[in-house]
Amino acid sequence: MEKKIYCGQINKEHINQEIIIYGWVDSYRNLGKLIFVNIKDREGIIQAVFYPQYKTAYDIAIILRNNFCVKIKGKIVERTKKNKNFNLLTGEIEIVVFNIFILNKSKSLPINNSLLNKEEVRLKYRYLDLKQKKMIKILKKRSIVINYIRNFLEKNNFLNIETPILTNSTPEGSRDYLVPSRIHKHNFYALPQSPQIFKQLLMIAGLDRYYQIAKCFRDEDLRSDRQPEFTQIDIEISFIKSEIFRFFIEKIISNIWKNVKNIFLDRFKVFTFKKSMKYFGTDKPDLRNKLKLIDLSNFFIKKNKNRIISISIKNKYLVNSKIKNLNKYISYIKKYKTNDLNIFKVDNNKLINILNTNDNFITNLNSEQIKNIIYKNDCHHNDIIFIGTEIVNDNISSMGYLLKKLGKDFNLIKNDEWHPLWVIDFPLFKKNKIGHFIPMNHPFTSPKKKFIDNIDFFLQKKPHEIISDSYDLVINGYEIGSGSLRINNYKIQKKIFNFLKINKIIQKKNFGFFLEALQFGTPPHLGIALGLDRLIMLLTNTNNIRDVIAFPKTTSANCLLTQSPNKIDFHLLKDLGLSLS
């Protein structure tokens, strides 16, 4: 197949060459003796010029309108000096048109890509929205990143292996999307939340290095960085230690940043989950934000186990307008259950409650204790200190939320910096809202060896102390990937299932095949799932996951383009063995 020449790729090397281009009318000007038409495709724009002497082409050009799809034959010429447009890649040349074919006409467009359209309109007419230069650039970058990852992994002996989309329902932390079976009436498939079990089975099969650009489906509450269907770079490997594997993933990420953004990343920092929660109040810290949580619990008599935390802002970052609005942080943090936030100004060796709220935190402290609090926060005259009780929920605390907001509001986050890090050693379990232990990640995550060696004792006496051999990759506050060493011992896996109170009937129904497979020489193995969509968000400087997916859903899980989800015809439900009742 002959190599295609795109409009945006034509340059001065093509001068005096006759070529054929395909594209869409982006704009046109009829000056009477000359007609100028900008022709656009995915790579850019070139100006086409129609002269009356080429009558057939000129007559057709008169009826052209925006978004007509055309084929053009013509000759590339250099523009006159006064007509050169150096803001355009093709601005020094143009194509003199000998012939033009209208391949298809277009109605007036319901969307104007030269304006800032509402997102509802953009998603309804996504096929037109994707013509934007910004969107084309994002999708091209996404394609480049996928291609790079494939090449990198295959050079390191990883096999690209597909896993099923129609599968069995397995508990992995979110609700499943279910698909009714026509053949097996009243039975359902589940769409995979991840290829977790299948990639472990591939390790048992001896296919020791696997990867897949995998579609995953989770019926969960949506937000700016979450979609009901998303893409992950799924990687699994046998016979390797976590530290070595993490360094391998670092090489992938560092090379992407180098090749895509021409940025050299430093060696990734490593924090334990405990340390991350202690200093940042979250397991997804943004290290661009230099603020930290300071534990003041030792200075106070506490009524519960929650820590008393301070966050300080230096005077050089403060301005009068921001000081006047500090009370907004009291109402802000109440959303996260901290009802006792106090804000103090350092006055030499004293703390002055600048909002005249109830300063119960320092009422019973002597001058030496107050001095020590100021010292511990590394504060000086006119600095500000926030003090409040920390409430932790879902791996982020109330003071963690405040730390994040203060960093943003006081312009402490440098957008041109990159701080990748690993958060490791997560607890194996956490408690849900009703106080039952559930997996912190998923039930196939392995405890660290010292806990495996005494697994019965820890499961019975100290389950909350069990640490898993797990790791999350975090970049600038976004969780980009999550992984762990997997359980490869049948007895240990059974003990974990039993501890989680997964009854034997469910174990046999949902995991019977997997438990059986674990008994056939399962190798030590581990892996990671990197979120491709979030990765592209970072690489393209957008904070909205819908910008990096060609056809996304809204935050209410609707597709405005296809009007899905939608009701199914009654007769179709009947054919599937279902009823409306």
XYZ file of N, CA and C in Angstrom, residues 485-572:
264
model
N 2.903 -9.198 45.407
C 3.223 -10.614 45.325
C 1.926 -11.373 45.530
N 1.720 -12.459 44.784
C 0.478 -13.223 44.892
C 0.669 -14.439 45.809
N -0.402 -14.889 46.386
C -0.364 -16.133 47.153
C -0.212 -17.290 46.169
N 0.825 -18.126 46.357
C 0.994 -19.270 45.450
C 0.853 -20.598 46.189
N 0.347 -20.534 47.423
C 0.186 -21.719 48.254
C -1.294 -21.958 48.511
N -1.764 -23.134 48.139
C -3.180 -23.490 48.277
C -3.681 -23.320 49.705
N -2.908 -23.795 50.679
C -3.349 -23.755 52.075
C -3.464 -22.318 52.580
N -2.499 -21.476 52.206
C -2.545 -20.067 52.627
C -3.754 -19.376 52.007
N -4.008 -19.654 50.712
C -5.153 -19.025 50.046
C -6.461 -19.437 50.709
N -6.573 -20.711 51.076
C -7.766 -21.196 51.765
C -7.941 -20.498 53.118
N -6.844 -20.328 53.841
C -6.909 -19.677 55.149
C -7.385 -18.228 55.009
N -6.899 -17.544 53.965
C -7.320 -16.149 53.734
C -8.805 -16.103 53.399
N -9.267 -16.999 52.513
C -10.690 -17.046 52.175
C -11.536 -17.311 53.423
N -11.096 -18.257 54.253
C -11.851 -18.597 55.458
C -11.885 -17.416 56.427
N -10.740 -16.736 56.578
C -10.695 -15.582 57.468
C -11.658 -14.490 56.993
N -11.756 -14.311 55.684
C -12.644 -13.292 55.117
C -14.106 -13.728 55.133
N -14.344 -14.925 55.708
C -15.701 -15.471 55.839
C -16.378 -15.670 54.481
N -15.563 -16.053 53.495
C -16.129 -16.485 52.205
C -16.522 -17.944 52.405
N -17.820 -18.238 52.444
C -18.238 -19.593 52.808
C -17.813 -20.615 51.761
N -17.799 -21.863 52.165
C -17.232 -22.931 51.328
C -17.997 -23.104 50.016
N -19.298 -22.839 50.055
C -20.090 -22.970 48.822
C -19.644 -21.919 47.799
N -19.463 -20.653 48.261
C -19.001 -19.577 47.378
C -17.577 -19.856 46.911
N -16.730 -20.354 47.827
C -15.356 -20.686 47.448
C -15.342 -21.698 46.306
N -16.178 -22.712 46.433
C -16.207 -23.747 45.391
C -16.819 -23.219 44.103
N -17.897 -22.416 44.243
C -18.594 -21.906 43.061
C -17.755 -20.893 42.289
N -17.157 -19.923 42.999
C -16.446 -18.825 42.334
C -14.953 -19.069 42.170
N -14.376 -19.864 43.085
C -12.915 -20.011 43.069
C -12.441 -21.462 43.022
N -13.375 -22.391 42.886
C -12.991 -23.809 42.919
C -11.908 -24.143 41.912
N -12.075 -23.677 40.679
C -11.085 -23.979 39.626
C -9.732 -23.367 39.959
N -9.746 -22.190 40.597
C -8.496 -21.507 40.920
C -7.787 -22.191 42.087
N -8.545 -22.563 43.110
C -7.950 -23.267 44.240
C -7.353 -24.596 43.806
N -8.028 -25.262 42.897
C -7.479 -26.521 42.372
C -6.187 -26.263 41.619
N -6.167 -25.191 40.817
C -4.975 -24.882 40.016
C -3.766 -24.585 40.896
N -3.999 -23.979 42.067
C -2.889 -23.642 42.963
C -2.133 -24.877 43.457
N -2.740 -26.042 43.307
C -2.126 -27.279 43.809
C -1.217 -27.946 42.782
N -1.053 -27.316 41.615
C -0.258 -27.930 40.554
C 1.020 -27.142 40.273
N 1.871 -27.044 41.278
C 3.204 -26.459 41.080
C 3.196 -24.980 40.765
N 2.366 -24.200 41.485
C 2.280 -22.767 41.236
C 3.601 -22.078 41.581
N 4.190 -21.341 40.637
C 5.468 -20.673 40.924
C 5.247 -19.411 41.756
N 6.284 -18.926 42.430
C 6.169 -17.593 43.038
C 6.003 -16.566 41.926
N 5.033 -15.678 42.068
C 4.775 -14.718 40.994
C 4.174 -13.440 41.562
N 4.315 -12.399 40.812
C 3.798 -11.092 41.217
C 3.467 -10.288 39.970
N 2.900 -9.105 40.167
C 2.541 -8.300 38.996
C 2.053 -6.925 39.389
N 1.586 -6.229 38.381
C 1.073 -4.879 38.585
C 0.066 -4.566 37.490
N -0.864 -3.688 37.806
C -1.780 -3.144 36.796
C -1.571 -1.640 36.769
N -1.071 -1.140 35.651
C -0.867 0.302 35.480
C -2.093 0.888 34.796
N -2.617 1.974 35.330
C -3.791 2.611 34.726
C -3.388 3.432 33.515
N -3.677 2.925 32.328
C -3.281 3.623 31.103
C -3.944 5.000 31.018
N -5.221 5.082 31.361
C -5.942 6.350 31.234
C -5.343 7.423 32.144
N -5.058 7.070 33.386
C -4.452 8.041 34.307
C -3.041 8.416 33.866
N -2.322 7.449 33.314
C -0.976 7.718 32.803
C -1.036 8.769 31.705
N -1.986 8.620 30.786
C -2.125 9.576 29.684
C -2.602 10.929 30.207
N -3.429 10.935 31.252
C -3.840 12.198 31.868
C -2.621 13.011 32.298
N -1.675 12.346 32.957
C -0.474 13.040 33.418
C 0.377 13.520 32.249
N 0.523 12.664 31.252
C 1.392 12.990 30.119
C 0.825 14.105 29.238
N -0.489 14.315 29.314
C -1.128 15.345 28.479
C -1.634 16.528 29.287
N -1.293 16.558 30.569
C -1.627 17.706 31.435
C -3.122 18.000 31.493
N -3.922 16.952 31.608
C -5.354 17.144 31.815
C -5.740 16.484 33.127
N -6.755 17.019 33.803
C -7.206 16.407 35.055
C -8.554 15.723 34.896
N -8.939 15.459 33.648
C -10.225 14.832 33.374
C -10.002 13.582 32.538
N -10.354 12.439 33.085
C -10.113 11.170 32.403
C -10.894 11.076 31.091
N -12.004 11.833 30.982
C -12.801 11.771 29.754
C -12.070 12.380 28.564
N -11.057 13.216 28.842
C -10.283 13.814 27.757
C -9.332 12.826 27.086
N -9.029 11.702 27.741
C -8.025 10.783 27.192
C -8.644 9.488 26.680
N -9.983 9.425 26.665
C -10.696 8.254 26.163
C -11.527 8.699 24.969
N -11.451 7.952 23.885
C -12.127 8.379 22.655
C -13.629 8.541 22.866
N -14.254 7.547 23.476
C -15.706 7.585 23.662
C -16.034 7.271 25.128
N -15.947 8.271 26.011
C -16.123 8.034 27.447
C -17.575 8.126 27.889
N -17.792 7.756 29.146
C -19.079 7.921 29.810
C -19.031 9.184 30.677
N -20.208 9.696 31.020
C -20.297 10.834 31.936
C -20.098 10.334 33.370
N -20.103 11.260 34.335
C -19.963 10.859 35.735
C -21.192 10.110 36.249
N -22.284 10.136 35.485
C -23.454 9.324 35.829
C -23.508 8.052 34.991
N -22.360 7.698 34.378
C -22.194 6.438 33.630
C -23.084 6.352 32.392
N -23.390 7.499 31.793
C -24.159 7.536 30.542
C -23.227 7.776 29.366
N -23.568 7.203 28.217
C -22.916 7.571 26.969
C -23.883 8.479 26.219
N -23.578 9.769 26.162
C -24.477 10.729 25.520
C -24.512 10.538 24.011
N -23.484 9.932 23.448
C -23.431 9.698 22.008
C -24.416 8.613 21.586
N -24.360 7.461 22.262
C -25.206 6.320 21.866
C -26.474 6.216 22.706
N -26.631 7.145 23.683
C -27.794 7.138 24.578
C -27.896 5.828 25.364
N -26.753 5.320 25.804
C -26.763 4.125 26.637
C -26.368 4.513 28.064
N -26.829 3.745 29.079
C -27.645 2.525 28.949
C -29.079 2.856 28.568
N -29.756 1.875 28.000
C -31.117 2.077 27.533
C -31.955 0.852 27.853
N -33.256 1.024 27.768
C -34.143 -0.101 28.033
C -34.073 -1.102 26.889
N -34.204 -2.377 27.249
C -34.161 -3.456 26.271
C -35.587 -3.855 25.903
N -35.774 -4.190 24.647
C -37.092 -4.610 24.172
C -37.602 -5.815 24.972
N -38.880 -5.784 25.326
C -39.477 -6.848 26.140
C -39.275 -8.225 25.521
N -39.419 -8.319 24.206
C -39.296 -9.626 23.542
C -37.874 -10.160 23.639
N -36.884 -9.243 23.634
C -35.496 -9.668 23.783
C -35.271 -10.233 25.188
